[in-house]
PDB file of C-alpha atoms in Angstrom:
ATOM      1  CA  UNK A  25      70.821  73.002 -49.540  1.00 47.00           C
ATOM      2  CA  UNK A  26      70.271  72.389 -53.249  1.00 63.00           C
ATOM      3  CA  UNK A  27      66.790  71.831 -54.660  1.00 77.00           C
ATOM      4  CA  UNK A  28      65.700  68.148 -54.676  1.00 88.00           C
ATOM      5  CA  UNK A  29      66.977  66.051 -57.567  1.00 90.00           C
ATOM      6  CA  UNK A  30      63.581  64.773 -58.708  1.00 87.00           C
ATOM      7  CA  UNK A  31      62.029  68.075 -59.686  1.00 88.00           C
ATOM      8  CA  UNK A  32      61.471  68.488 -63.450  1.00 89.00           C
ATOM      9  CA  UNK A  33      63.657  71.605 -63.524  1.00 92.00           C
ATOM     10  CA  UNK A  34      66.600  69.993 -61.640  1.00 91.00           C
ATOM     11  CA  UNK A  35      66.372  66.859 -63.758  1.00 90.00           C
ATOM     12  CA  UNK A  36      66.421  68.867 -67.029  1.00 91.00           C
ATOM     13  CA  UNK A  37      69.229  71.061 -65.742  1.00 91.00           C
ATOM     14  CA  UNK A  38      71.311  67.978 -64.784  1.00 91.00           C
ATOM     15  CA  UNK A  39      70.790  66.241 -68.121  1.00 89.00           C
ATOM     16  CA  UNK A  40      71.672  69.379 -70.018  1.00 92.00           C
ATOM     17  CA  UNK A  41      74.737  70.222 -67.921  1.00 91.00           C
ATOM     18  CA  UNK A  42      76.286  66.817 -68.312  1.00 91.00           C
ATOM     19  CA  UNK A  43      75.109  66.230 -71.904  1.00 88.00           C
ATOM     20  CA  UNK A  44      73.497  63.017 -70.789  1.00 86.00           C
ATOM     21  CA  UNK A  45      71.644  60.902 -73.384  1.00 80.00           C
ATOM     22  CA  UNK A  46      69.226  58.144 -72.437  1.00 80.00           C
ATOM     23  CA  UNK A  47      70.036  54.597 -73.402  1.00 80.00           C
ATOM     24  CA  UNK A  48      66.884  52.713 -74.305  1.00 75.00           C
ATOM     25  CA  UNK A  49      68.741  49.416 -73.950  1.00 73.00           C
ATOM     26  CA  UNK A  50      69.267  50.135 -70.224  1.00 76.00           C
ATOM     27  CA  UNK A  51      65.601  50.983 -69.639  1.00 73.00           C
ATOM     28  CA  UNK A  52      66.464  54.469 -68.349  1.00 78.00           C
ATOM     29  CA  UNK A  53      63.402  56.435 -67.243  1.00 85.00           C
ATOM     30  CA  UNK A  54      63.948  59.013 -64.504  1.00 86.00           C
ATOM     31  CA  UNK A  55      61.200  59.917 -62.042  1.00 89.00           C
ATOM     32  CA  UNK A  56      60.441  63.629 -61.821  1.00 89.00           C
ATOM     33  CA  UNK A  57      57.876  63.611 -59.034  1.00 93.00           C
ATOM     34  CA  UNK A  58      59.241  64.087 -55.466  1.00 94.00           C
ATOM     35  CA  UNK A  59      55.912  63.216 -53.828  1.00 95.00           C
ATOM     36  CA  UNK A  60      55.838  59.825 -55.502  1.00 96.00           C
ATOM     37  CA  UNK A  61      59.386  59.124 -54.475  1.00 96.00           C
ATOM     38  CA  UNK A  62      58.560  59.977 -50.869  1.00 96.00           C
ATOM     39  CA  UNK A  63      55.543  57.638 -50.945  1.00 97.00           C
ATOM     40  CA  UNK A  64      57.756  54.792 -52.255  1.00 97.00           C
ATOM     41  CA  UNK A  65      60.157  55.331 -49.380  1.00 97.00           C
ATOM     42  CA  UNK A  66      57.254  55.438 -46.880  1.00 97.00           C
ATOM     43  CA  UNK A  67      56.006  52.084 -48.164  1.00 97.00           C
ATOM     44  CA  UNK A  68      59.473  50.595 -47.374  1.00 97.00           C
ATOM     45  CA  UNK A  69      59.060  51.357 -43.634  1.00 96.00           C
ATOM     46  CA  UNK A  70      62.705  52.501 -43.281  1.00 96.00           C
ATOM     47  CA  UNK A  71      64.256  53.518 -40.003  1.00 93.00           C
ATOM     48  CA  UNK A  72      67.558  55.057 -38.971  1.00 92.00           C
ATOM     49  CA  UNK A  73      68.909  51.537 -38.463  1.00 94.00           C
ATOM     50  CA  UNK A  74      67.861  50.158 -41.904  1.00 96.00           C
ATOM     51  CA  UNK A  75      70.287  49.478 -44.711  1.00 98.00           C
ATOM     52  CA  UNK A  76      69.024  49.842 -48.277  1.00 98.00           C
ATOM     53  CA  UNK A  77      70.144  48.336 -51.547  1.00 98.00           C
ATOM     54  CA  UNK A  78      69.104  50.272 -54.644  1.00 98.00           C
ATOM     55  CA  UNK A  79      69.416  49.003 -58.207  1.00 97.00           C
ATOM     56  CA  UNK A  80      69.719  51.569 -61.015  1.00 95.00           C
ATOM     57  CA  UNK A  81      69.909  54.929 -59.132  1.00 95.00           C
ATOM     58  CA  UNK A  82      69.924  56.972 -62.371  1.00 93.00           C
ATOM     59  CA  UNK A  83      70.739  60.552 -61.384  1.00 94.00           C
ATOM     60  CA  UNK A  84      70.041  59.834 -57.682  1.00 95.00           C
ATOM     61  CA  UNK A  85      66.403  60.964 -57.334  1.00 95.00           C
ATOM     62  CA  UNK A  86      65.242  57.989 -55.248  1.00 97.00           C
ATOM     63  CA  UNK A  87      68.694  57.580 -53.685  1.00 97.00           C
ATOM     64  CA  UNK A  88      68.401  61.049 -52.141  1.00 97.00           C
ATOM     65  CA  UNK A  89      65.069  60.232 -50.475  1.00 97.00           C
ATOM     66  CA  UNK A  90      66.403  56.876 -49.219  1.00 98.00           C
ATOM     67  CA  UNK A  91      69.508  58.537 -47.736  1.00 97.00           C
ATOM     68  CA  UNK A  92      67.270  60.870 -45.703  1.00 96.00           C
ATOM     69  CA  UNK A  93      65.369  57.985 -44.109  1.00 96.00           C
ATOM     70  CA  UNK A  94      67.875  55.146 -43.671  1.00 97.00           C
ATOM     71  CA  UNK A  95      71.235  54.514 -42.116  1.00 97.00           C
ATOM     72  CA  UNK A  96      73.095  53.523 -45.269  1.00 98.00           C
ATOM     73  CA  UNK A  97      72.345  53.185 -48.985  1.00 98.00           C
ATOM     74  CA  UNK A  98      74.323  50.976 -51.360  1.00 98.00           C
ATOM     75  CA  UNK A  99      73.336  51.566 -55.023  1.00 98.00           C
ATOM     76  CA  UNK A 100      74.335  49.417 -58.006  1.00 98.00           C
ATOM     77  CA  UNK A 101      74.600  51.317 -61.282  1.00 95.00           C
ATOM     78  CA  UNK A 102      75.546  49.687 -64.575  1.00 93.00           C
ATOM     79  CA  UNK A 103      76.056  52.917 -66.529  1.00 91.00           C
ATOM     80  CA  UNK A 104      79.420  54.549 -65.772  1.00 93.00           C
ATOM     81  CA  UNK A 105      78.362  57.691 -67.627  1.00 93.00           C
ATOM     82  CA  UNK A 106      76.265  58.525 -64.555  1.00 94.00           C
ATOM     83  CA  UNK A 107      79.327  58.631 -62.206  1.00 95.00           C
ATOM     84  CA  UNK A 108      79.941  62.428 -62.385  1.00 95.00           C
ATOM     85  CA  UNK A 109      76.233  63.144 -62.049  1.00 95.00           C
ATOM     86  CA  UNK A 110      75.748  60.918 -59.008  1.00 96.00           C
ATOM     87  CA  UNK A 111      78.970  62.219 -57.394  1.00 96.00           C
ATOM     88  CA  UNK A 112      77.690  65.753 -57.793  1.00 95.00           C
ATOM     89  CA  UNK A 113      74.038  65.163 -56.912  1.00 95.00           C
ATOM     90  CA  UNK A 114      74.667  63.063 -53.818  1.00 96.00           C
ATOM     91  CA  UNK A 115      77.673  64.929 -52.464  1.00 95.00           C
ATOM     92  CA  UNK A 116      75.773  65.967 -49.312  1.00 94.00           C
ATOM     93  CA  UNK A 117      74.920  62.383 -48.325  1.00 96.00           C
ATOM     94  CA  UNK A 118      77.776  60.591 -46.612  1.00 96.00           C
ATOM     95  CA  UNK A 119      75.656  57.478 -46.029  1.00 97.00           C
ATOM     96  CA  UNK A 120      75.511  56.654 -49.752  1.00 98.00           C
ATOM     97  CA  UNK A 121      77.919  54.354 -51.676  1.00 97.00           C
ATOM     98  CA  UNK A 122      77.603  53.724 -55.404  1.00 97.00           C
ATOM     99  CA  UNK A 123      78.971  50.561 -56.961  1.00 97.00           C
ATOM    100  CA  UNK A 124      79.399  50.756 -60.700  1.00 97.00           C
ATOM    101  CA  UNK A 125      78.693  47.147 -61.533  1.00 96.00           C
ATOM    102  CA  UNK A 126      75.964  45.071 -63.132  1.00 96.00           C
ATOM    103  CA  UNK A 127      73.763  43.938 -60.288  1.00 97.00           C
ATOM    104  CA  UNK A 128      73.008  40.662 -62.113  1.00 96.00           C
ATOM    105  CA  UNK A 129      76.708  39.787 -62.172  1.00 97.00           C
ATOM    106  CA  UNK A 130      77.637  41.204 -58.757  1.00 97.00           C
ATOM    107  CA  UNK A 131      78.401  39.117 -55.672  1.00 97.00           C
ATOM    108  CA  UNK A 132      75.684  40.859 -53.690  1.00 97.00           C
ATOM    109  CA  UNK A 133      76.223  38.799 -50.534  1.00 96.00           C
ATOM    110  CA  UNK A 134      79.880  39.971 -50.444  1.00 96.00           C
ATOM    111  CA  UNK A 135      78.819  43.563 -50.767  1.00 97.00           C
ATOM    112  CA  UNK A 136      76.243  43.160 -47.985  1.00 97.00           C
ATOM    113  CA  UNK A 137      78.844  41.705 -45.594  1.00 95.00           C
ATOM    114  CA  UNK A 138      81.257  44.520 -46.544  1.00 95.00           C
ATOM    115  CA  UNK A 139      78.930  47.570 -46.440  1.00 96.00           C
ATOM    116  CA  UNK A 140      76.220  46.642 -43.885  1.00 97.00           C
ATOM    117  CA  UNK A 141      78.185  45.406 -40.909  1.00 93.00           C
ATOM    118  CA  UNK A 142      76.193  45.804 -37.709  1.00 91.00           C
ATOM    119  CA  UNK A 143      72.926  46.480 -39.643  1.00 94.00           C
ATOM    120  CA  UNK A 144      70.159  43.973 -38.941  1.00 87.00           C
ATOM    121  CA  UNK A 145      67.396  45.356 -41.205  1.00 94.00           C
ATOM    122  CA  UNK A 146      67.944  45.275 -44.960  1.00 97.00           C
ATOM    123  CA  UNK A 147      65.553  46.375 -47.706  1.00 98.00           C
ATOM    124  CA  UNK A 148      65.782  46.586 -51.490  1.00 98.00           C
ATOM    125  CA  UNK A 149      64.131  49.747 -52.810  1.00 98.00           C
ATOM    126  CA  UNK A 150      64.373  50.538 -56.483  1.00 97.00           C
ATOM    127  CA  UNK A 151      62.792  51.842 -59.706  1.00 94.00           C
ATOM    128  CA  UNK A 152      63.645  48.737 -61.661  1.00 92.00           C
ATOM    129  CA  UNK A 153      64.432  48.821 -65.413  1.00 87.00           C
ATOM    130  CA  UNK A 154      61.466  47.197 -67.177  1.00 86.00           C
ATOM    131  CA  UNK A 155      63.605  44.853 -69.355  1.00 86.00           C
ATOM    132  CA  UNK A 156      65.169  43.082 -66.381  1.00 91.00           C
ATOM    133  CA  UNK A 157      62.647  43.398 -63.544  1.00 94.00           C
ATOM    134  CA  UNK A 158      61.944  39.671 -63.109  1.00 95.00           C
ATOM    135  CA  UNK A 159      65.577  38.473 -63.221  1.00 96.00           C
ATOM    136  CA  UNK A 160      66.536  41.053 -60.550  1.00 96.00           C
ATOM    137  CA  UNK A 161      63.794  40.003 -58.191  1.00 96.00           C
ATOM    138  CA  UNK A 162      64.525  36.286 -58.748  1.00 95.00           C
ATOM    139  CA  UNK A 163      68.211  36.822 -58.084  1.00 96.00           C
ATOM    140  CA  UNK A 164      67.346  38.381 -54.689  1.00 95.00           C
ATOM    141  CA  UNK A 165      65.099  35.462 -53.869  1.00 93.00           C
ATOM    142  CA  UNK A 166      67.120  32.553 -55.201  1.00 92.00           C
ATOM    143  CA  UNK A 167      70.412  33.813 -53.671  1.00 94.00           C
ATOM    144  CA  UNK A 168      68.523  34.035 -50.357  1.00 92.00           C
ATOM    145  CA  UNK A 169      69.922  37.469 -49.593  1.00 94.00           C
ATOM    146  CA  UNK A 170      69.448  38.570 -45.947  1.00 94.00           C
ATOM    147  CA  UNK A 171      66.760  41.052 -46.968  1.00 96.00           C
ATOM    148  CA  UNK A 172      63.477  41.549 -45.152  1.00 96.00           C
ATOM    149  CA  UNK A 173      61.541  43.240 -47.944  1.00 97.00           C
ATOM    150  CA  UNK A 174      61.675  44.736 -51.429  1.00 98.00           C
ATOM    151  CA  UNK A 175      59.760  47.793 -52.514  1.00 98.00           C
ATOM    152  CA  UNK A 176      60.178  48.052 -56.214  1.00 98.00           C
ATOM    153  CA  UNK A 177      58.564  49.891 -59.129  1.00 96.00           C
ATOM    154  CA  UNK A 178      57.870  47.990 -62.294  1.00 95.00           C
ATOM    155  CA  UNK A 179      55.588  47.829 -65.256  1.00 94.00           C
ATOM    156  CA  UNK A 180      52.018  47.583 -64.028  1.00 95.00           C
ATOM    157  CA  UNK A 181      51.393  44.451 -66.061  1.00 95.00           C
ATOM    158  CA  UNK A 182      54.309  42.647 -64.344  1.00 95.00           C
ATOM    159  CA  UNK A 183      53.010  43.800 -60.908  1.00 97.00           C
ATOM    160  CA  UNK A 184      49.646  42.182 -61.770  1.00 97.00           C
ATOM    161  CA  UNK A 185      51.366  38.936 -62.644  1.00 96.00           C
ATOM    162  CA  UNK A 186      53.333  38.886 -59.391  1.00 97.00           C
ATOM    163  CA  UNK A 187      50.161  39.262 -57.266  1.00 96.00           C
ATOM    164  CA  UNK A 188      47.840  37.172 -59.431  1.00 97.00           C
ATOM    165  CA  UNK A 189      45.544  34.551 -58.028  1.00 97.00           C
ATOM    166  CA  UNK A 190      44.680  31.098 -59.532  1.00 96.00           C
ATOM    167  CA  UNK A 191      42.090  31.149 -62.308  1.00 95.00           C
ATOM    168  CA  UNK A 192      43.160  34.569 -63.686  1.00 95.00           C
ATOM    169  CA  UNK A 193      44.868  35.175 -66.997  1.00 93.00           C
ATOM    170  CA  UNK A 194      47.821  36.894 -65.157  1.00 95.00           C
ATOM    171  CA  UNK A 195      48.491  33.874 -62.981  1.00 97.00           C
ATOM    172  CA  UNK A 196      51.496  31.843 -64.006  1.00 96.00           C
ATOM    173  CA  UNK A 197      54.818  30.318 -62.946  1.00 95.00           C
ATOM    174  CA  UNK A 198      56.165  33.751 -61.980  1.00 95.00           C
ATOM    175  CA  UNK A 199      53.197  34.374 -59.661  1.00 97.00           C
ATOM    176  CA  UNK A 200      53.890  31.073 -57.914  1.00 98.00           C
ATOM    177  CA  UNK A 201      57.658  31.638 -57.647  1.00 96.00           C
ATOM    178  CA  UNK A 202      57.244  35.092 -56.093  1.00 97.00           C
ATOM    179  CA  UNK A 203      54.396  34.119 -53.764  1.00 97.00           C
ATOM    180  CA  UNK A 204      56.331  30.940 -52.680  1.00 98.00           C
ATOM    181  CA  UNK A 205      59.090  33.202 -51.206  1.00 96.00           C
ATOM    182  CA  UNK A 206      57.196  36.374 -50.307  1.00 97.00           C
ATOM    183  CA  UNK A 207      53.848  38.008 -49.555  1.00 98.00           C
ATOM    184  CA  UNK A 208      52.986  40.388 -52.377  1.00 98.00           C
ATOM    185  CA  UNK A 209      51.227  43.742 -52.196  1.00 97.00           C
ATOM    186  CA  UNK A 210      50.666  46.257 -54.973  1.00 97.00           C
ATOM    187  CA  UNK A 211      50.894  49.410 -52.854  1.00 97.00           C
ATOM    188  CA  UNK A 212      50.465  52.153 -55.485  1.00 96.00           C
ATOM    189  CA  UNK A 213      50.044  52.837 -59.168  1.00 96.00           C
ATOM    190  CA  UNK A 214      52.266  55.312 -60.968  1.00 95.00           C
ATOM    191  CA  UNK A 215      51.271  57.099 -64.222  1.00 93.00           C
ATOM    192  CA  UNK A 216      53.745  57.155 -67.125  1.00 92.00           C
ATOM    193  CA  UNK A 217      53.552  60.957 -67.171  1.00 91.00           C
ATOM    194  CA  UNK A 218      55.909  61.352 -64.158  1.00 91.00           C
ATOM    195  CA  UNK A 219      58.951  59.964 -65.988  1.00 88.00           C
ATOM    196  CA  UNK A 220      61.561  61.385 -68.341  1.00 85.00           C
ATOM    197  CA  UNK A 221      61.479  60.092 -70.994  1.00 86.00           C
ATOM    198  CA  UNK A 222      57.894  58.877 -70.669  1.00 87.00           C
ATOM    199  CA  UNK A 223      57.453  55.096 -71.121  1.00 86.00           C
ATOM    200  CA  UNK A 224      54.502  53.766 -73.103  1.00 87.00           C
ATOM    201  CA  UNK A 225      52.932  52.070 -70.083  1.00 90.00           C
ATOM    202  CA  UNK A 226      52.024  52.846 -66.492  1.00 93.00           C
ATOM    203  CA  UNK A 227      53.913  51.523 -63.527  1.00 95.00           C
ATOM    204  CA  UNK A 228      53.109  50.100 -60.107  1.00 97.00           C
ATOM    205  CA  UNK A 229      55.028  49.802 -56.840  1.00 98.00           C
ATOM    206  CA  UNK A 230      55.068  46.384 -55.289  1.00 98.00           C
ATOM    207  CA  UNK A 231      56.096  45.489 -51.704  1.00 98.00           C
ATOM    208  CA  UNK A 232      57.460  41.955 -51.341  1.00 98.00           C
ATOM    209  CA  UNK A 233      57.847  40.848 -47.725  1.00 98.00           C
ATOM    210  CA  UNK A 234      60.165  37.829 -47.415  1.00 96.00           C
ATOM    211  CA  UNK A 235      58.695  34.824 -45.694  1.00 96.00           C
ATOM    212  CA  UNK A 236      60.677  33.129 -42.896  1.00 93.00           C
ATOM    213  CA  UNK A 237      59.639  29.847 -44.460  1.00 94.00           C
ATOM    214  CA  UNK A 238      58.345  29.231 -47.995  1.00 95.00           C
ATOM    215  CA  UNK A 239      54.564  29.302 -48.353  1.00 97.00           C
ATOM    216  CA  UNK A 240      54.419  25.512 -48.942  1.00 97.00           C
ATOM    217  CA  UNK A 241      56.636  22.593 -47.949  1.00 97.00           C
ATOM    218  CA  UNK A 242      58.241  20.778 -50.875  1.00 97.00           C
ATOM    219  CA  UNK A 243      60.583  17.815 -50.931  1.00 96.00           C
ATOM    220  CA  UNK A 244      62.780  19.204 -53.725  1.00 96.00           C
ATOM    221  CA  UNK A 245      62.605  22.920 -54.646  1.00 95.00           C
ATOM    222  CA  UNK A 246      64.118  22.691 -58.157  1.00 94.00           C
ATOM    223  CA  UNK A 247      61.731  19.809 -59.032  1.00 96.00           C
ATOM    224  CA  UNK A 248      58.726  21.789 -57.636  1.00 97.00           C
ATOM    225  CA  UNK A 249      59.560  24.702 -59.922  1.00 96.00           C
ATOM    226  CA  UNK A 250      60.119  22.404 -62.859  1.00 96.00           C
ATOM    227  CA  UNK A 251      56.610  20.937 -62.366  1.00 97.00           C
ATOM    228  CA  UNK A 252      55.145  24.455 -62.131  1.00 97.00           C
ATOM    229  CA  UNK A 253      56.922  25.696 -65.250  1.00 96.00           C
ATOM    230  CA  UNK A 254      56.001  22.596 -67.292  1.00 97.00           C
ATOM    231  CA  UNK A 255      52.377  22.915 -66.233  1.00 97.00           C
ATOM    232  CA  UNK A 256      52.262  26.400 -67.767  1.00 96.00           C
ATOM    233  CA  UNK A 257      54.224  25.499 -70.928  1.00 93.00           C
ATOM    234  CA  UNK A 258      51.116  25.725 -73.098  1.00 92.00           C
ATOM    235  CA  UNK A 259      48.295  27.409 -71.271  1.00 88.00           C
ATOM    236  CA  UNK A 260      45.554  25.881 -73.366  1.00 91.00           C
ATOM    237  CA  UNK A 261      46.745  22.347 -72.636  1.00 94.00           C
ATOM    238  CA  UNK A 262      45.529  20.337 -69.632  1.00 96.00           C
ATOM    239  CA  UNK A 263      47.957  19.707 -66.773  1.00 96.00           C
ATOM    240  CA  UNK A 264      48.130  16.075 -67.824  1.00 96.00           C
ATOM    241  CA  UNK A 265      49.174  16.859 -71.369  1.00 95.00           C
ATOM    242  CA  UNK A 266      51.708  19.543 -70.354  1.00 96.00           C
ATOM    243  CA  UNK A 267      53.394  17.166 -67.897  1.00 95.00           C
ATOM    244  CA  UNK A 268      53.381  14.305 -70.444  1.00 94.00           C
ATOM    245  CA  UNK A 269      54.976  16.624 -73.022  1.00 93.00           C
ATOM    246  CA  UNK A 270      57.624  18.107 -70.830  1.00 92.00           C
ATOM    247  CA  UNK A 271      58.301  16.101 -67.725  1.00 91.00           C
ATOM    248  CA  UNK A 272      57.081  12.508 -67.858  1.00 87.00           C
ATOM    249  CA  UNK A 273      57.973   9.904 -70.524  1.00 86.00           C
ATOM    250  CA  UNK A 274      55.482   7.501 -72.109  1.00 86.00           C
ATOM    251  CA  UNK A 275      56.555   4.642 -69.843  1.00 87.00           C
ATOM    252  CA  UNK A 276      55.631   6.732 -66.801  1.00 89.00           C
ATOM    253  CA  UNK A 277      52.149   7.597 -68.018  1.00 91.00           C
ATOM    254  CA  UNK A 278      50.450   5.358 -65.459  1.00 92.00           C
ATOM    255  CA  UNK A 279      52.566   6.842 -62.687  1.00 92.00           C
ATOM    256  CA  UNK A 280      51.307  10.304 -63.634  1.00 94.00           C
ATOM    257  CA  UNK A 281      47.700   9.126 -63.740  1.00 94.00           C
ATOM    258  CA  UNK A 282      48.079   7.628 -60.257  1.00 94.00           C
ATOM    259  CA  UNK A 283      49.880  10.678 -58.872  1.00 94.00           C
ATOM    260  CA  UNK A 284      47.185  13.116 -60.062  1.00 95.00           C
ATOM    261  CA  UNK A 285      44.569  10.873 -58.587  1.00 94.00           C
ATOM    262  CA  UNK A 286      46.451  10.664 -55.266  1.00 93.00           C
ATOM    263  CA  UNK A 287      46.982  14.453 -55.269  1.00 93.00           C
ATOM    264  CA  UNK A 288      43.248  14.856 -55.939  1.00 95.00           C
ATOM    265  CA  UNK A 289      43.841  16.864 -59.101  1.00 96.00           C
ATOM    266  CA  UNK A 290      41.615  16.267 -62.150  1.00 96.00           C
ATOM    267  CA  UNK A 291      43.939  15.581 -65.148  1.00 96.00           C
ATOM    268  CA  UNK A 292      41.673  17.701 -67.359  1.00 96.00           C
ATOM    269  CA  UNK A 293      42.350  20.909 -65.352  1.00 96.00           C
ATOM    270  CA  UNK A 294      44.721  23.538 -66.681  1.00 96.00           C
ATOM    271  CA  UNK A 295      47.749  24.705 -64.773  1.00 95.00           C
ATOM    272  CA  UNK A 296      46.338  28.147 -64.211  1.00 95.00           C
ATOM    273  CA  UNK A 297      43.546  26.732 -62.030  1.00 97.00           C
ATOM    274  CA  UNK A 298      45.868  25.084 -59.510  1.00 97.00           C
ATOM    275  CA  UNK A 299      46.755  26.722 -56.233  1.00 97.00           C
ATOM    276  CA  UNK A 300      50.341  26.801 -54.950  1.00 98.00           C
ATOM    277  CA  UNK A 301      49.286  24.211 -52.292  1.00 97.00           C
ATOM    278  CA  UNK A 302      48.017  21.923 -55.074  1.00 97.00           C
ATOM    279  CA  UNK A 303      51.263  22.306 -57.022  1.00 98.00           C
ATOM    280  CA  UNK A 304      53.239  21.380 -53.884  1.00 98.00           C
ATOM    281  CA  UNK A 305      51.095  18.301 -53.264  1.00 97.00           C
ATOM    282  CA  UNK A 306      51.475  17.292 -56.934  1.00 97.00           C
ATOM    283  CA  UNK A 307      55.224  17.811 -57.108  1.00 96.00           C
ATOM    284  CA  UNK A 308      55.817  15.963 -53.819  1.00 96.00           C
ATOM    285  CA  UNK A 309      53.773  12.957 -54.978  1.00 95.00           C
ATOM    286  CA  UNK A 310      55.418  12.917 -58.369  1.00 95.00           C
ATOM    287  CA  UNK A 311      58.951  13.325 -56.952  1.00 95.00           C
ATOM    288  CA  UNK A 312      58.298  10.451 -54.525  1.00 93.00           C
ATOM    289  CA  UNK A 313      57.169   8.149 -57.367  1.00 90.00           C
ATOM    290  CA  UNK A 314      59.725   9.120 -59.987  1.00 85.00           C
ATOM    291  CA  UNK A 315      62.719   9.284 -57.655  1.00 80.00           C
ATOM    292  CA  UNK A 316      61.429   6.090 -55.939  1.00 55.00           C
ATOM    293  CA  UNK A 317      61.754   7.582 -52.395  1.00 46.00           C
TER     294      UNK A 317
END
């Protein structure tokens, strides 16, 4: 058997052999530490009956480790230049399929029904490109893909935002959106030194376990997220002022005052101090009044 893909020597050899050049615009940073890759896979709790979706396999370093531990791997790769490399590097793994398509534009539900027939457990495991980490995660959540968990590497700063609690500077609308759909755990930190080329920042691996039901009950999901987003529009502003600027018109000022009072939220508080439960209460009260339910 060939030596593992993720070793520094094998990675350098592959890049040289194929004359591969990194595209900064695609956020290409390849991991060259097999132990870290194995730990990522361990955190995904894969079994021989698990199907895995990977986004951005690069030269196949993580893909190889996933193939060893799961029943089937479907990887989405946007860069066609990697096709000969992936074909060569993963030739020993018959349980791997590569789709050369932009994950953000792909009909992922269609691919799941096509590639994972008879597989009950699905996980997303990936070293995500920094520039598109949040949109990829939100696509998986908003399209309600039949996935049980995601174990994904990202910029450490973004990982901190996903797991942030109320009252911290990292806490924002992204924290609420992610925690609404999933439980969030930062399972390991990864230094920038184990990548080629080395990024300027360290990374972290986050495990998102999908909830069977959202964390809070809301009357109207889009309206709930609109309230949340508006409340963080200008972090220095009070929740009252943010909602008056971006959601409620002047004629509805009294309604907002009454709603905040009913929801037991001080109008002078800032959005970053409100818990998800308080946002749910606020949005439900506001929706009921504005939509005249």
